[in-house]
Coordinates of C-alpha atoms and ligand atoms in Angstrom, one line a residue:
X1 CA -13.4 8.6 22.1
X2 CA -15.4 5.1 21.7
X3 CA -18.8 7.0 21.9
X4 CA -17.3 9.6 19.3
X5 CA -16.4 6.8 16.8
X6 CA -19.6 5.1 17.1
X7 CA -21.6 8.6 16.4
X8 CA -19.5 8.2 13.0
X9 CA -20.1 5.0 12.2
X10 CA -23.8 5.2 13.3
X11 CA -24.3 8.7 11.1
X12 CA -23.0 6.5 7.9
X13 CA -25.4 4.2 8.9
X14 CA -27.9 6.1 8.6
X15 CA -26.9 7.4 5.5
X16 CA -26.5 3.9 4.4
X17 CA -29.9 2.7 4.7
X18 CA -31.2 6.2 3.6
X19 CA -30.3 4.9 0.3
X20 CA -27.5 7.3 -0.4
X21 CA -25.5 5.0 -2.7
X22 CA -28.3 2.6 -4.0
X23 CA -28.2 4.0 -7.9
X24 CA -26.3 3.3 -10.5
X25 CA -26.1 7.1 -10.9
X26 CA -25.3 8.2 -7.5
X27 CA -22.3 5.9 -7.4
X28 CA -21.2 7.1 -10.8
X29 CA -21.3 10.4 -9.2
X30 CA -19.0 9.8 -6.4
X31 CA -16.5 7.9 -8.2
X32 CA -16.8 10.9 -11.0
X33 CA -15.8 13.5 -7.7
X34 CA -13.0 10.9 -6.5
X35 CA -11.8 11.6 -10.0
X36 CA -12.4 15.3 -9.7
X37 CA -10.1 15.0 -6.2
X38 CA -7.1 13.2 -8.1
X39 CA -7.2 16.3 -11.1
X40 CA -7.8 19.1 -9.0
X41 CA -5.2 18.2 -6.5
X42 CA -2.7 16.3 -8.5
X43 CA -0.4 19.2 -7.7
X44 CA -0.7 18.9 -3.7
X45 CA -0.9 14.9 -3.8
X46 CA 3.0 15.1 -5.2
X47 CA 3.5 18.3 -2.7
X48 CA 2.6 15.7 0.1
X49 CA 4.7 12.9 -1.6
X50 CA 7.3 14.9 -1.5
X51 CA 7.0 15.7 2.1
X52 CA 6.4 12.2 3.4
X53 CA 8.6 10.5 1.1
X54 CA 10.6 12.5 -1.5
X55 CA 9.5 10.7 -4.2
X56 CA 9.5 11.4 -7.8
X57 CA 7.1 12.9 -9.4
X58 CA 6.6 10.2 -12.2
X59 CA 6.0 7.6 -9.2
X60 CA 3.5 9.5 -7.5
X61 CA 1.8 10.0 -11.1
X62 CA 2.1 6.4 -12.1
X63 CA 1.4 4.8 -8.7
X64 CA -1.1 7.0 -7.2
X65 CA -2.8 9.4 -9.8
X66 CA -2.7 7.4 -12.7
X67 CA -3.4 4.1 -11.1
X68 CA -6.5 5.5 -9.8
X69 CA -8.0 7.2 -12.5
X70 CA -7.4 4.4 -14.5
X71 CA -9.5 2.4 -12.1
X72 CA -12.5 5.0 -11.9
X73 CA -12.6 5.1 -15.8
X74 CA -12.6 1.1 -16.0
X75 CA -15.4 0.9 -13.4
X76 CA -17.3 3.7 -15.3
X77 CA -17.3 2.0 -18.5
X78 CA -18.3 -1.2 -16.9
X79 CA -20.2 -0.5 -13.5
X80 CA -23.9 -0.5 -14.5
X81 CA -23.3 -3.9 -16.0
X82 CA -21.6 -5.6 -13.0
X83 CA -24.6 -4.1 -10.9
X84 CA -27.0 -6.4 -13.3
X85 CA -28.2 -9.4 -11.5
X86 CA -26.4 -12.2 -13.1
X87 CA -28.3 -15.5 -14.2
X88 CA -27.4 -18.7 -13.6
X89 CA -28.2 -22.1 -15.3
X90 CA -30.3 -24.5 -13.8
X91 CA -32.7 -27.4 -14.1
X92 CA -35.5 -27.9 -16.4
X93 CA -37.6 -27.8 -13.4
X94 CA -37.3 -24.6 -13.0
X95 CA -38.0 -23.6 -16.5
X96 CA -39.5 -20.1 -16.7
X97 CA -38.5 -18.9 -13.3
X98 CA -35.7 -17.0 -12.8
X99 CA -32.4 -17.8 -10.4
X100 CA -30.0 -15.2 -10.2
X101 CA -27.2 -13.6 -8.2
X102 CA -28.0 -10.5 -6.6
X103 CA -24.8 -8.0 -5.6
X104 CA -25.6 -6.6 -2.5
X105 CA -23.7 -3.7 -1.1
X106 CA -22.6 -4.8 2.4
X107 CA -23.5 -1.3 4.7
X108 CA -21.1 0.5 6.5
X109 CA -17.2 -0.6 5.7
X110 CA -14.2 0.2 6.7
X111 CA -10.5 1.0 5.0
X112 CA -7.6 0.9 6.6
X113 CA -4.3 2.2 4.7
X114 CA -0.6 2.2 5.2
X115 CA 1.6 4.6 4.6
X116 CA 4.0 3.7 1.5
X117 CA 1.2 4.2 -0.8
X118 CA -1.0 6.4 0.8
X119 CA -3.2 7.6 -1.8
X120 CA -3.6 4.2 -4.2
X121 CA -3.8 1.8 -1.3
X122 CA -6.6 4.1 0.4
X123 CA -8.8 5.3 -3.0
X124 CA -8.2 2.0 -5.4
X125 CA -10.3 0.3 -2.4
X126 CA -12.4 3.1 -2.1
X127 CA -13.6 3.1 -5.3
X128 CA -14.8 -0.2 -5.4
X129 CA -16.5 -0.1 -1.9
X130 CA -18.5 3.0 -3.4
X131 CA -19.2 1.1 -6.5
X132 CA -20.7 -1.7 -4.7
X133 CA -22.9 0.9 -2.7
X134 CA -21.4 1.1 0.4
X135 CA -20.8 4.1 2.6
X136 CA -16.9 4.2 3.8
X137 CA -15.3 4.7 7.2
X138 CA -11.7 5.9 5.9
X139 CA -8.8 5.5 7.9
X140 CA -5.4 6.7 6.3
X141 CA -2.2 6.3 7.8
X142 CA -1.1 8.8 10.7
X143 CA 2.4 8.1 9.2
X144 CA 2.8 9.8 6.1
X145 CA 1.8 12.9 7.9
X146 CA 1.5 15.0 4.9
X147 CA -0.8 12.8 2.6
X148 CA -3.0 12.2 5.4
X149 CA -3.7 16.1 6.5
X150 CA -4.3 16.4 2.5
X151 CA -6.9 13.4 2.7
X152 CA -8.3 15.0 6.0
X153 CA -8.5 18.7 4.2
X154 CA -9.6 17.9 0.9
X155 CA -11.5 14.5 0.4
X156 CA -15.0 16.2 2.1
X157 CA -14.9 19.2 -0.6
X158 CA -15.7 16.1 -2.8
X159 CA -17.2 12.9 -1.1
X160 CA -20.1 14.1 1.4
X161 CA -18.6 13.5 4.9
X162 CA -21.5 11.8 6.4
X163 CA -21.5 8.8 4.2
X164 CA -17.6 8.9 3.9
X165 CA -16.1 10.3 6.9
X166 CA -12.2 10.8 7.6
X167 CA -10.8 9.3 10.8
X168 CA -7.2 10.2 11.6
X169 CA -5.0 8.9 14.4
X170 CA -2.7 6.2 15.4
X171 CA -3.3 2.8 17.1
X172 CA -5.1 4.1 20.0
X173 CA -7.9 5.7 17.6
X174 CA -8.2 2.9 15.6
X175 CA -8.1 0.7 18.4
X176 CA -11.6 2.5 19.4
X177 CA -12.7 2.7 15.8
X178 CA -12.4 -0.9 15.5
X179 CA -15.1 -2.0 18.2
X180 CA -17.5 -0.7 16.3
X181 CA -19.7 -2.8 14.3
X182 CA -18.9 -2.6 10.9
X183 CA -20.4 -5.0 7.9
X184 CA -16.8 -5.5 6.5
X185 CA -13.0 -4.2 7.0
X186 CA -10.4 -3.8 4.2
X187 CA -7.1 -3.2 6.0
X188 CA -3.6 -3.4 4.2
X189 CA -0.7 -3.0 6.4
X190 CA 1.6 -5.3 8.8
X191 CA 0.9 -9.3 9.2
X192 CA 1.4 -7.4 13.3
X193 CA -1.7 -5.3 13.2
X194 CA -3.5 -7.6 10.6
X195 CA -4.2 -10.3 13.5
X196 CA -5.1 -7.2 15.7
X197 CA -8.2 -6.2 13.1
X198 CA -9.5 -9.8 12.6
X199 CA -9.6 -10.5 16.3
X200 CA -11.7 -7.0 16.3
X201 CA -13.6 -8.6 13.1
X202 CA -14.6 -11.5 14.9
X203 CA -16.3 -9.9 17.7
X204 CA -18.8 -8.7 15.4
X205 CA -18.3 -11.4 12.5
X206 CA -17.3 -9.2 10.4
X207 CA -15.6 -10.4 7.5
X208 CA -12.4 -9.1 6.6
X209 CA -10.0 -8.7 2.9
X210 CA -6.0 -8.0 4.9
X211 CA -3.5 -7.6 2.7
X212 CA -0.6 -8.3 4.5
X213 CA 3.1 -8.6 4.3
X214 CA 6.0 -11.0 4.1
X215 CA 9.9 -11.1 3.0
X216 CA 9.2 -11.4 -0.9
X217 CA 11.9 -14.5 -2.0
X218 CA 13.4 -14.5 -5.5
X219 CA 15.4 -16.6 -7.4
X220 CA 18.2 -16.0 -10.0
X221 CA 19.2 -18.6 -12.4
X222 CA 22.6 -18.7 -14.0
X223 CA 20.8 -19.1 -17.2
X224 CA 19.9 -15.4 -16.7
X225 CA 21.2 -12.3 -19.1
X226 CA 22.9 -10.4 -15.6
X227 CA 22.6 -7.3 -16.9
X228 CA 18.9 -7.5 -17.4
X229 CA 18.1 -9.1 -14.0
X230 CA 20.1 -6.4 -12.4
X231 CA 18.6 -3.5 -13.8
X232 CA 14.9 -4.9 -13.2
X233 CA 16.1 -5.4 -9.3
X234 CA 18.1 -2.3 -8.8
X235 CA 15.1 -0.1 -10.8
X236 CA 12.6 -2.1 -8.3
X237 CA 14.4 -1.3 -5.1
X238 CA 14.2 2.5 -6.2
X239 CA 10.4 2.5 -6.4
X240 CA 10.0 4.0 -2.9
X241 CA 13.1 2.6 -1.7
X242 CA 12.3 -0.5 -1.6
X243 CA 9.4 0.5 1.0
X244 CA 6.8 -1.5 -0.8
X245 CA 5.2 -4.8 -0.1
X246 CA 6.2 -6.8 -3.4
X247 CA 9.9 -5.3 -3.0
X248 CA 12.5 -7.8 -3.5
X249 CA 13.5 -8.9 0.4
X250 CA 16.6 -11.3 -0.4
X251 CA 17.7 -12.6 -3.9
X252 CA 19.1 -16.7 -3.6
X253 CA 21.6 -18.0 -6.3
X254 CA 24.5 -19.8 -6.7
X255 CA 28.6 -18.5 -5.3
X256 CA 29.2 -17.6 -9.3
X257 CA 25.8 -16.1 -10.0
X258 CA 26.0 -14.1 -6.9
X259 CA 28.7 -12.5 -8.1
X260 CA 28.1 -12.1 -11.8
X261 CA 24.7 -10.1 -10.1
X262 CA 26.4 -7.9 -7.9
X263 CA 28.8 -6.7 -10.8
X264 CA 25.9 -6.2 -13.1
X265 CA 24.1 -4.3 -9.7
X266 CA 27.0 -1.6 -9.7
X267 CA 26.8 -1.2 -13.4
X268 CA 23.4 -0.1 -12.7
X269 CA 23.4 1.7 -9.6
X270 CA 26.4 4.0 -11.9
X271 CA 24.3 4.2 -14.8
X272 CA 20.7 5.2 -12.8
X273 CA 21.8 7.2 -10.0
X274 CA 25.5 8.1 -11.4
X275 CA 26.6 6.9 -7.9
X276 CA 25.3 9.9 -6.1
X277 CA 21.8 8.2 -5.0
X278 CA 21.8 10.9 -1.9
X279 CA 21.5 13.6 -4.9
X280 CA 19.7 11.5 -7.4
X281 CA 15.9 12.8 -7.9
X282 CA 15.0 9.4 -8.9
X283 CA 15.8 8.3 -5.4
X284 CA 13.5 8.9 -1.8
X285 CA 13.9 9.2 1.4
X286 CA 12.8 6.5 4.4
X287 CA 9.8 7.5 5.9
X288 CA 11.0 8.0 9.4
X289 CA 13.4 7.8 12.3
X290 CA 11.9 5.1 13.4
X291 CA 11.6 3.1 10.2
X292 CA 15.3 4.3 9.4
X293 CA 16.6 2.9 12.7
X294 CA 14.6 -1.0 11.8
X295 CA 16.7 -1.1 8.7
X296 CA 19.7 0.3 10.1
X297 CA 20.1 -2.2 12.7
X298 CA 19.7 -5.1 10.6
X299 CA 22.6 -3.7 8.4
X300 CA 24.1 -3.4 11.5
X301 CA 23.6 -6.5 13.2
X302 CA 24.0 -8.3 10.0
X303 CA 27.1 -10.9 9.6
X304 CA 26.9 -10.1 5.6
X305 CA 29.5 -8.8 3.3
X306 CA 28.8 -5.4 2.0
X307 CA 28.6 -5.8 -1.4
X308 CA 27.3 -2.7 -2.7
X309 CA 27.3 0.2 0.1
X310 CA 24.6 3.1 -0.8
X311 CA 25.8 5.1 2.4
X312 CA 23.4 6.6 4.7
X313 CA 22.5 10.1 6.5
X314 CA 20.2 10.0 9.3
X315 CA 19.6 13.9 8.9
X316 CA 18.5 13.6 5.9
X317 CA 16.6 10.3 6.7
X318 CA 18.5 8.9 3.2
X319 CA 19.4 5.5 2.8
X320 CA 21.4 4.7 -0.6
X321 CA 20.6 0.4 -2.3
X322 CA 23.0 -1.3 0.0
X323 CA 23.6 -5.2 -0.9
X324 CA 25.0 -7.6 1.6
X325 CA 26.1 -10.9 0.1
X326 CA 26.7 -14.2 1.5
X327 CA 24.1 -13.9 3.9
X328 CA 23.0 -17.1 6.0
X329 CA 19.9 -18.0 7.1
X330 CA 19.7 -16.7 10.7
X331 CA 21.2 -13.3 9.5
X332 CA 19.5 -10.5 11.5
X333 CA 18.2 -9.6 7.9
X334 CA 16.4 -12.7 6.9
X335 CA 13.8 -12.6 9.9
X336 CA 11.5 -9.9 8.9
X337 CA 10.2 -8.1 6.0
X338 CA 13.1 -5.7 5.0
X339 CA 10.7 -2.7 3.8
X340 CA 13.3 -1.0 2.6
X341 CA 16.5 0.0 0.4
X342 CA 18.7 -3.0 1.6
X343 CA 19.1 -6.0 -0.3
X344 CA 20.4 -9.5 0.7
X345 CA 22.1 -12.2 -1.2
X346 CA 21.8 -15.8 0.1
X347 CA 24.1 -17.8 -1.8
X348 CA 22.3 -21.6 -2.3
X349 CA 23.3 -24.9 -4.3
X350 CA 21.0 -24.1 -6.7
X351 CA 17.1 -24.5 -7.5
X352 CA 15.9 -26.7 -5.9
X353 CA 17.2 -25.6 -2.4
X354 CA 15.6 -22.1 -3.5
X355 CA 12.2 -24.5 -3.8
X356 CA 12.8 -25.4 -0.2
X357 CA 14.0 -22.5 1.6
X358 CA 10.8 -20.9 -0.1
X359 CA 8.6 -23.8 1.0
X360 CA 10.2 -24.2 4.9
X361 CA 9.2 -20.4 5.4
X362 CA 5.5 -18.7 5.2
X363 CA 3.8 -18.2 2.2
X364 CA 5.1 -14.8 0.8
X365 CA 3.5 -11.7 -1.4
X366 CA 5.2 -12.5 -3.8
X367 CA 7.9 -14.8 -5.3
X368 CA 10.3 -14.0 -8.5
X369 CA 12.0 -15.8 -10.5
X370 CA 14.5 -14.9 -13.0
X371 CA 15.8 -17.1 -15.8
X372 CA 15.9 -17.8 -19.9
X373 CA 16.0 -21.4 -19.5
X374 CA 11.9 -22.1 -19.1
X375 CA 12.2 -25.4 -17.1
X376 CA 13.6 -23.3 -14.2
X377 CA 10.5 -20.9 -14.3
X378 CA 8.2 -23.9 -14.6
X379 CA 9.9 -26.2 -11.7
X380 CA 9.4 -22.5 -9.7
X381 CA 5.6 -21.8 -10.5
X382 CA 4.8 -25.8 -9.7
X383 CA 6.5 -26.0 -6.6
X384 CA 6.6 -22.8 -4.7
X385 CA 3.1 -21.2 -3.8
X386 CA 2.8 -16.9 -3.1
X387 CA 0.1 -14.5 -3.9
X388 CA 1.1 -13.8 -7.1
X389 CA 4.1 -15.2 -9.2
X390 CA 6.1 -13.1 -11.6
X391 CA 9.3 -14.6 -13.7
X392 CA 11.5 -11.5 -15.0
X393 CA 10.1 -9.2 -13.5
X394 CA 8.3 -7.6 -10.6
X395 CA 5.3 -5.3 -10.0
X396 CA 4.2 -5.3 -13.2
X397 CA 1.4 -7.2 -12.6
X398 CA -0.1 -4.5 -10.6
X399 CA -0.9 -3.2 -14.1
X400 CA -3.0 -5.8 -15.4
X401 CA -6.4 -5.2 -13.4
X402 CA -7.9 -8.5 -14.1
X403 CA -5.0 -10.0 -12.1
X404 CA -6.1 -10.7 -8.5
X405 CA -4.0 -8.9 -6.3
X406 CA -3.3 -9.9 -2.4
X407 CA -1.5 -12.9 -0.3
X408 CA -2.2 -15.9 0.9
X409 CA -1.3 -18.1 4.4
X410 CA 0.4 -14.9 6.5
X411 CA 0.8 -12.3 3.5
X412 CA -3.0 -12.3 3.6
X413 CA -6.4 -13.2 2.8
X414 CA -8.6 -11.8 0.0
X415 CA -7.6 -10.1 -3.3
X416 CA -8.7 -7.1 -5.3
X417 CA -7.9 -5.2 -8.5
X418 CA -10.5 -4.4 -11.2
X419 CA -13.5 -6.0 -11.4
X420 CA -12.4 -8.4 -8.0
X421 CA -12.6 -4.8 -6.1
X422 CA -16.1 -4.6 -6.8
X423 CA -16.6 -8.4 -5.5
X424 CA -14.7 -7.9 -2.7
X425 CA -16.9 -5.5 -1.7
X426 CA -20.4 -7.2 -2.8
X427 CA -22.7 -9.9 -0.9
X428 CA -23.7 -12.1 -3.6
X429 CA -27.0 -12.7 -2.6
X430 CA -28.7 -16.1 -4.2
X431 CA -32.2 -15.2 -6.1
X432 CA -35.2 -17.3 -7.1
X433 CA -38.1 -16.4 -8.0
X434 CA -41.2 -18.9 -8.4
X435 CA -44.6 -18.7 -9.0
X436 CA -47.8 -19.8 -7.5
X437 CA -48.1 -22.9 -10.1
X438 CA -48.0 -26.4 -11.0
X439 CA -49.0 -27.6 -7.8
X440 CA -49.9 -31.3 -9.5
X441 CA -46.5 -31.0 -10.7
X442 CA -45.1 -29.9 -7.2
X443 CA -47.8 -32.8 -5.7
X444 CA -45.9 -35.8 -8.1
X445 CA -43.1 -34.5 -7.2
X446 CA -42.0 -33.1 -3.6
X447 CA -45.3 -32.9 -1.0
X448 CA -45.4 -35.8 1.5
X449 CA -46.5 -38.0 1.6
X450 CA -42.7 -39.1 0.9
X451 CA -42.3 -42.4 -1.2
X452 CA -39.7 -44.0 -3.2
X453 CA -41.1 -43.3 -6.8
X454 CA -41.1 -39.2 -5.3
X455 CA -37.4 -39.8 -4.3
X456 CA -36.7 -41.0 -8.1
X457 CA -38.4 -38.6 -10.0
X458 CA -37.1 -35.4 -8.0
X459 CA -33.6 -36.9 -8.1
X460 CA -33.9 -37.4 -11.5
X461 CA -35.4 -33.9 -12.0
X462 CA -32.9 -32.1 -10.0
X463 CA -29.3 -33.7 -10.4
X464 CA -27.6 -34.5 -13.4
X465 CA -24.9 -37.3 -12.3
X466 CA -23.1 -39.8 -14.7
X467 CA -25.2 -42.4 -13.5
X468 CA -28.4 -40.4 -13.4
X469 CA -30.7 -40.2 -17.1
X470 CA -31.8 -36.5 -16.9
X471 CA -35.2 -36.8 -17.0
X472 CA -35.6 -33.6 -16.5
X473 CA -34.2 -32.3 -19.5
X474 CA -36.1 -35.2 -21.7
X475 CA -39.0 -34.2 -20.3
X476 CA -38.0 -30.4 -21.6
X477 CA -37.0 -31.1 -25.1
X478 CA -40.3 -33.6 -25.4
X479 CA -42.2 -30.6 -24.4
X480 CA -40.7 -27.9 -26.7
X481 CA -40.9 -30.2 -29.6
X482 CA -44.5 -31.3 -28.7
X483 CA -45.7 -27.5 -28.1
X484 CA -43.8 -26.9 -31.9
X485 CA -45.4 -29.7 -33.4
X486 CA -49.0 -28.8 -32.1
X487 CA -48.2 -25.1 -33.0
X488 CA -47.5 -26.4 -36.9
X489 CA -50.4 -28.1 -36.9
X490 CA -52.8 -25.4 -35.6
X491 CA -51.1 -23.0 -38.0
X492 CA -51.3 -25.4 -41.2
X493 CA -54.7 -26.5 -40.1
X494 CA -56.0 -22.5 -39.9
X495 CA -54.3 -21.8 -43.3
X496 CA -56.1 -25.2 -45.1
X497 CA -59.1 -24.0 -43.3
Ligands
LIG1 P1 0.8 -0.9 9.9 O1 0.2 -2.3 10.0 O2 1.7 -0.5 11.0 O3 -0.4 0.2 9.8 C1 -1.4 0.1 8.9 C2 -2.6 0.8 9.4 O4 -3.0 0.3 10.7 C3 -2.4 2.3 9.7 O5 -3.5 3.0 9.2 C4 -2.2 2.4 11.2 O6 -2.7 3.6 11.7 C5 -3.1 1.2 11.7 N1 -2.5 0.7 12.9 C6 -1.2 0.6 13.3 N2 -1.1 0.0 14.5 C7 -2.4 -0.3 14.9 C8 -2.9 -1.0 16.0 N3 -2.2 -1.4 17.0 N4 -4.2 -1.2 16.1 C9 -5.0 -0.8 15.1 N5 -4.6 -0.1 14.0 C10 -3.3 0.1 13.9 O7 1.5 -0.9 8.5 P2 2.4 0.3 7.9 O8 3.6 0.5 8.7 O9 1.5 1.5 7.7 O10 2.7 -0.2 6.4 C11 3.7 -1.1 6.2 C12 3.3 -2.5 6.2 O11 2.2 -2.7 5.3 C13 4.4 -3.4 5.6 O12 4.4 -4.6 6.4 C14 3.9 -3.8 4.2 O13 4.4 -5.0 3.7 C15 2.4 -3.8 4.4 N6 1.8 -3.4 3.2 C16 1.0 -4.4 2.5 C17 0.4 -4.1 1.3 C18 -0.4 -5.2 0.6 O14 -1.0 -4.8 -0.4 N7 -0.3 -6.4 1.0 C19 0.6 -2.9 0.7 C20 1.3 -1.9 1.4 C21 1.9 -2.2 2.6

């Protein structure tokens, strides 16, 4: 299998340095025919979300179609300026020559997708790996079994198969895929398999974007209107059933807040889902056996009070928003990331031991905060650190593109979205070009023999520092008004003459 994987990677290669992606116009093209995929099978990308996940058809449009096509037509309108080398100020010395940062695609990459978004967390990346001119190893996830045979199927009637080829299989694939050579990975899944790809990374020094996971903390502040709070948390837990990484894990707040919330919860879980989540169509379904047995057993093993009890039907792999309240610390459900439709409650004194329950624990996703008094969301943003911060809300950020999105400490390294997609996947090459001048200058200036007076004048040249007169840019403006000056005079004197 090793030698089959490194045929792939070696055929994109090739392709690579053939030059198949070096245009502006040939990566409009391809990012035009990833546009082409999401139209022409819209209807089978919702069949297969369906399938793997039962979820609604406005999700899958808003999450994975939408999302996406939204991306290609930002990077269209904005592509062939981003790929313009980008100049950079400098010293008077270098006055007439040109310094500027080159983006560079980096060769052959690889993605690496999850599951719970199969389509947007495999193609947003995507795009801007092909924007950047790279060719693309693609590796979706062998768990949303659907989504990825549609990937496998479809994606080469659109993206040519030897610069972008498909690779499908579990751990034990990837596992062989990932001792190839690559010139940079993009993986989004577990913290788990995370460490697995960087220790493949570093055997080649590849560099690496992970976007990770965590258990995504939030805070509710009796300040808060209930009502709203709950039906912003109840509406994000039924966004894939709560199988998302920026999913509320557990909520902290005071005894009486806790149970003004879960009051204001069943108000909304009756006015969403009319109580009958199993036979709402705005609710899915867990991915898996496997996946359903992890969250059932932390229900199960958890010493919580069931607050709010969603029911569940193994057959059916349904799982209905289950809250536990008055959850403690070492509660089987406050050790890993929930990834799914259960909800915990952790009572607390009040903000500040929030603050340090946050701050004892690693570095989350995401972290939420919900109040109306504005100190509370300020003492939060100043003293609680996450890859992104929302107050009153959550996920809505993913909307704004020219927010970075990804983790930091343990829920990752790296961030995309929009423009930072296009980075991500760039070497910013440094550029100057000089010419075959000045060599009195260059003489006074830098050639040995080395003296003091040298040392001076190039300092003074180069660096601008508080203590430092900028010669340099005297020496600039005394020449540009000089040059004017003769210039008048030659002009006035020709005219007299
Ligand atoms: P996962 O880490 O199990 O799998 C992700 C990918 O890695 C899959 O393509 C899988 O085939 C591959 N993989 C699995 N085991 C491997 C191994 N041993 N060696 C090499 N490759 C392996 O994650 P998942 O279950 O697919 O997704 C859920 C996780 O992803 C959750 O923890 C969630 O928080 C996280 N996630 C993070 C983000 C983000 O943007 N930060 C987004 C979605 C999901």
């Amino acid at each position: 299998m090793e030698e089959q994987m490194r045929e792939v990677v070696d055929r994109a290669r090739v392709e690579f340095k053939a030059g198949r992606l070096r245009t502006y116009d040939q990566r409009r093209y391809y990012l035009l025919q990833i546009d082409r995929f999401l139209k022409e099978q819209e209807a089978a990308i919702i069949a297969a979300q369906r399938a793997d996940l039962r979820k609604t058809h406005m999700e899958v449009m808003l999450t994975e179609v939408a999302t996406c096509r939204a991306e290609i037509s930002a990077y269209l309108k904005k592509l062939k300026s981003w790929m313009k080398p980008e100049h950079v100020s400098k010293s008077i010395v270098f006055l007439g020559e040109s310094t500027y940062i080159q983006r560079q695609p980096y060769g052959v990459v690889l993605i690496i997708a999850p599951w719970n978004y199969p389509f947007y967390l495999l193609l947003v990346p995507l795009i801007g790996a092909i924007a950047a001119g790279n060719c693309v190893v693609i590796k979706p996830s062998e768990v949303s079994v659907e989504s990825e045979k549609l990937v496998r199927e479809q994606l080469h009637n659109y993206l040519p198969e030897e610069c972008f080829p498909v690779v499908c299989g579990g751990p034990r694939k990837t596992t062989e895929l990932l001792k190839q050579r690559f010139d940079y990975i993009f993986f989004t899944g577990s913290t788990f398999v995370g460490q697995i790809v960087m220790k493949a990374a570093a055997e080649h020094l590849t560099p690496v974007t992970l976007e990770l996971s965590g258990k995504c903390p939030t805070f509710v502040d009796a300040s808060s209107d209930m009502q709203c709070v709950a039906n912003r948390i109840v509406a994000n837990k039924s966004l894939n059933i709560g199988q998302a990484c920026i999913s509320y894990d557990y909520i902290m707040c005071t005894k009486e807040t806790q149970e003004r919330l879960v009051k204001a919860m069943k108000t909304s879980v009756e006015e969403f889902f009319e109580n009958d989540m199993q036979n709402s169509a705005s609710w899915g379904r867990v991915i898996n056996a496997r996946h359903f047995d992890r969250i059932y057993g932390m229900l199960e093993n958890s010493k919580g009070q069931v607050a709010i009890d969603g029911g569940v039907d193994k057959s059916d792999l349904f799982m209905g928003l289950t809250v536990l309240t008055d959850v403690k610390e070492n509660d089987s459900t406050m050790k890993d990331e929930i990834f799914g439709p259960l909800l915990v409650i952790m009572p607390v004194s009040g903000l500040q031991e929030a603050i340090d329950f946050i701050n004892s624990k690693e570095k989350p996703l995401a972290a939420y905060v919900h109040a109306r008094d504005n100190a509370v969301i300020r003492e939060f943003e100043e003293n609680t650190s996450s890859g992104a911060l929302l107050s009153n809300d959550s996920a809505m950020n993913m909307s704004v593109p020219d927010l970075p999105f990804g983790g930091v400490g343990r829920s990752g390294m790296g961030a995309y979205h929009g423009k930072l997609t296009f980075e991500t996947f760039s070497h910013r090459r440094a550029v100057m070009h000089r010419k075959q001048a000045l060599e009195g200058v260059n003489k006074k200036l830098r050639y040995p023999p080395y003296t003091a007076q040298k040392t001076r004048r190039l300092m003074a040249a180069l660096f601008t520092t508080e203590d430092t007169p900028h010669y340099g840019l005297y020496i600039g403006v005394g020449l540009v008004l000089v040059g004017a000056l003769v210039a008048i005079g030659v002009t006035l004197g020709v005219t007299l003459y």
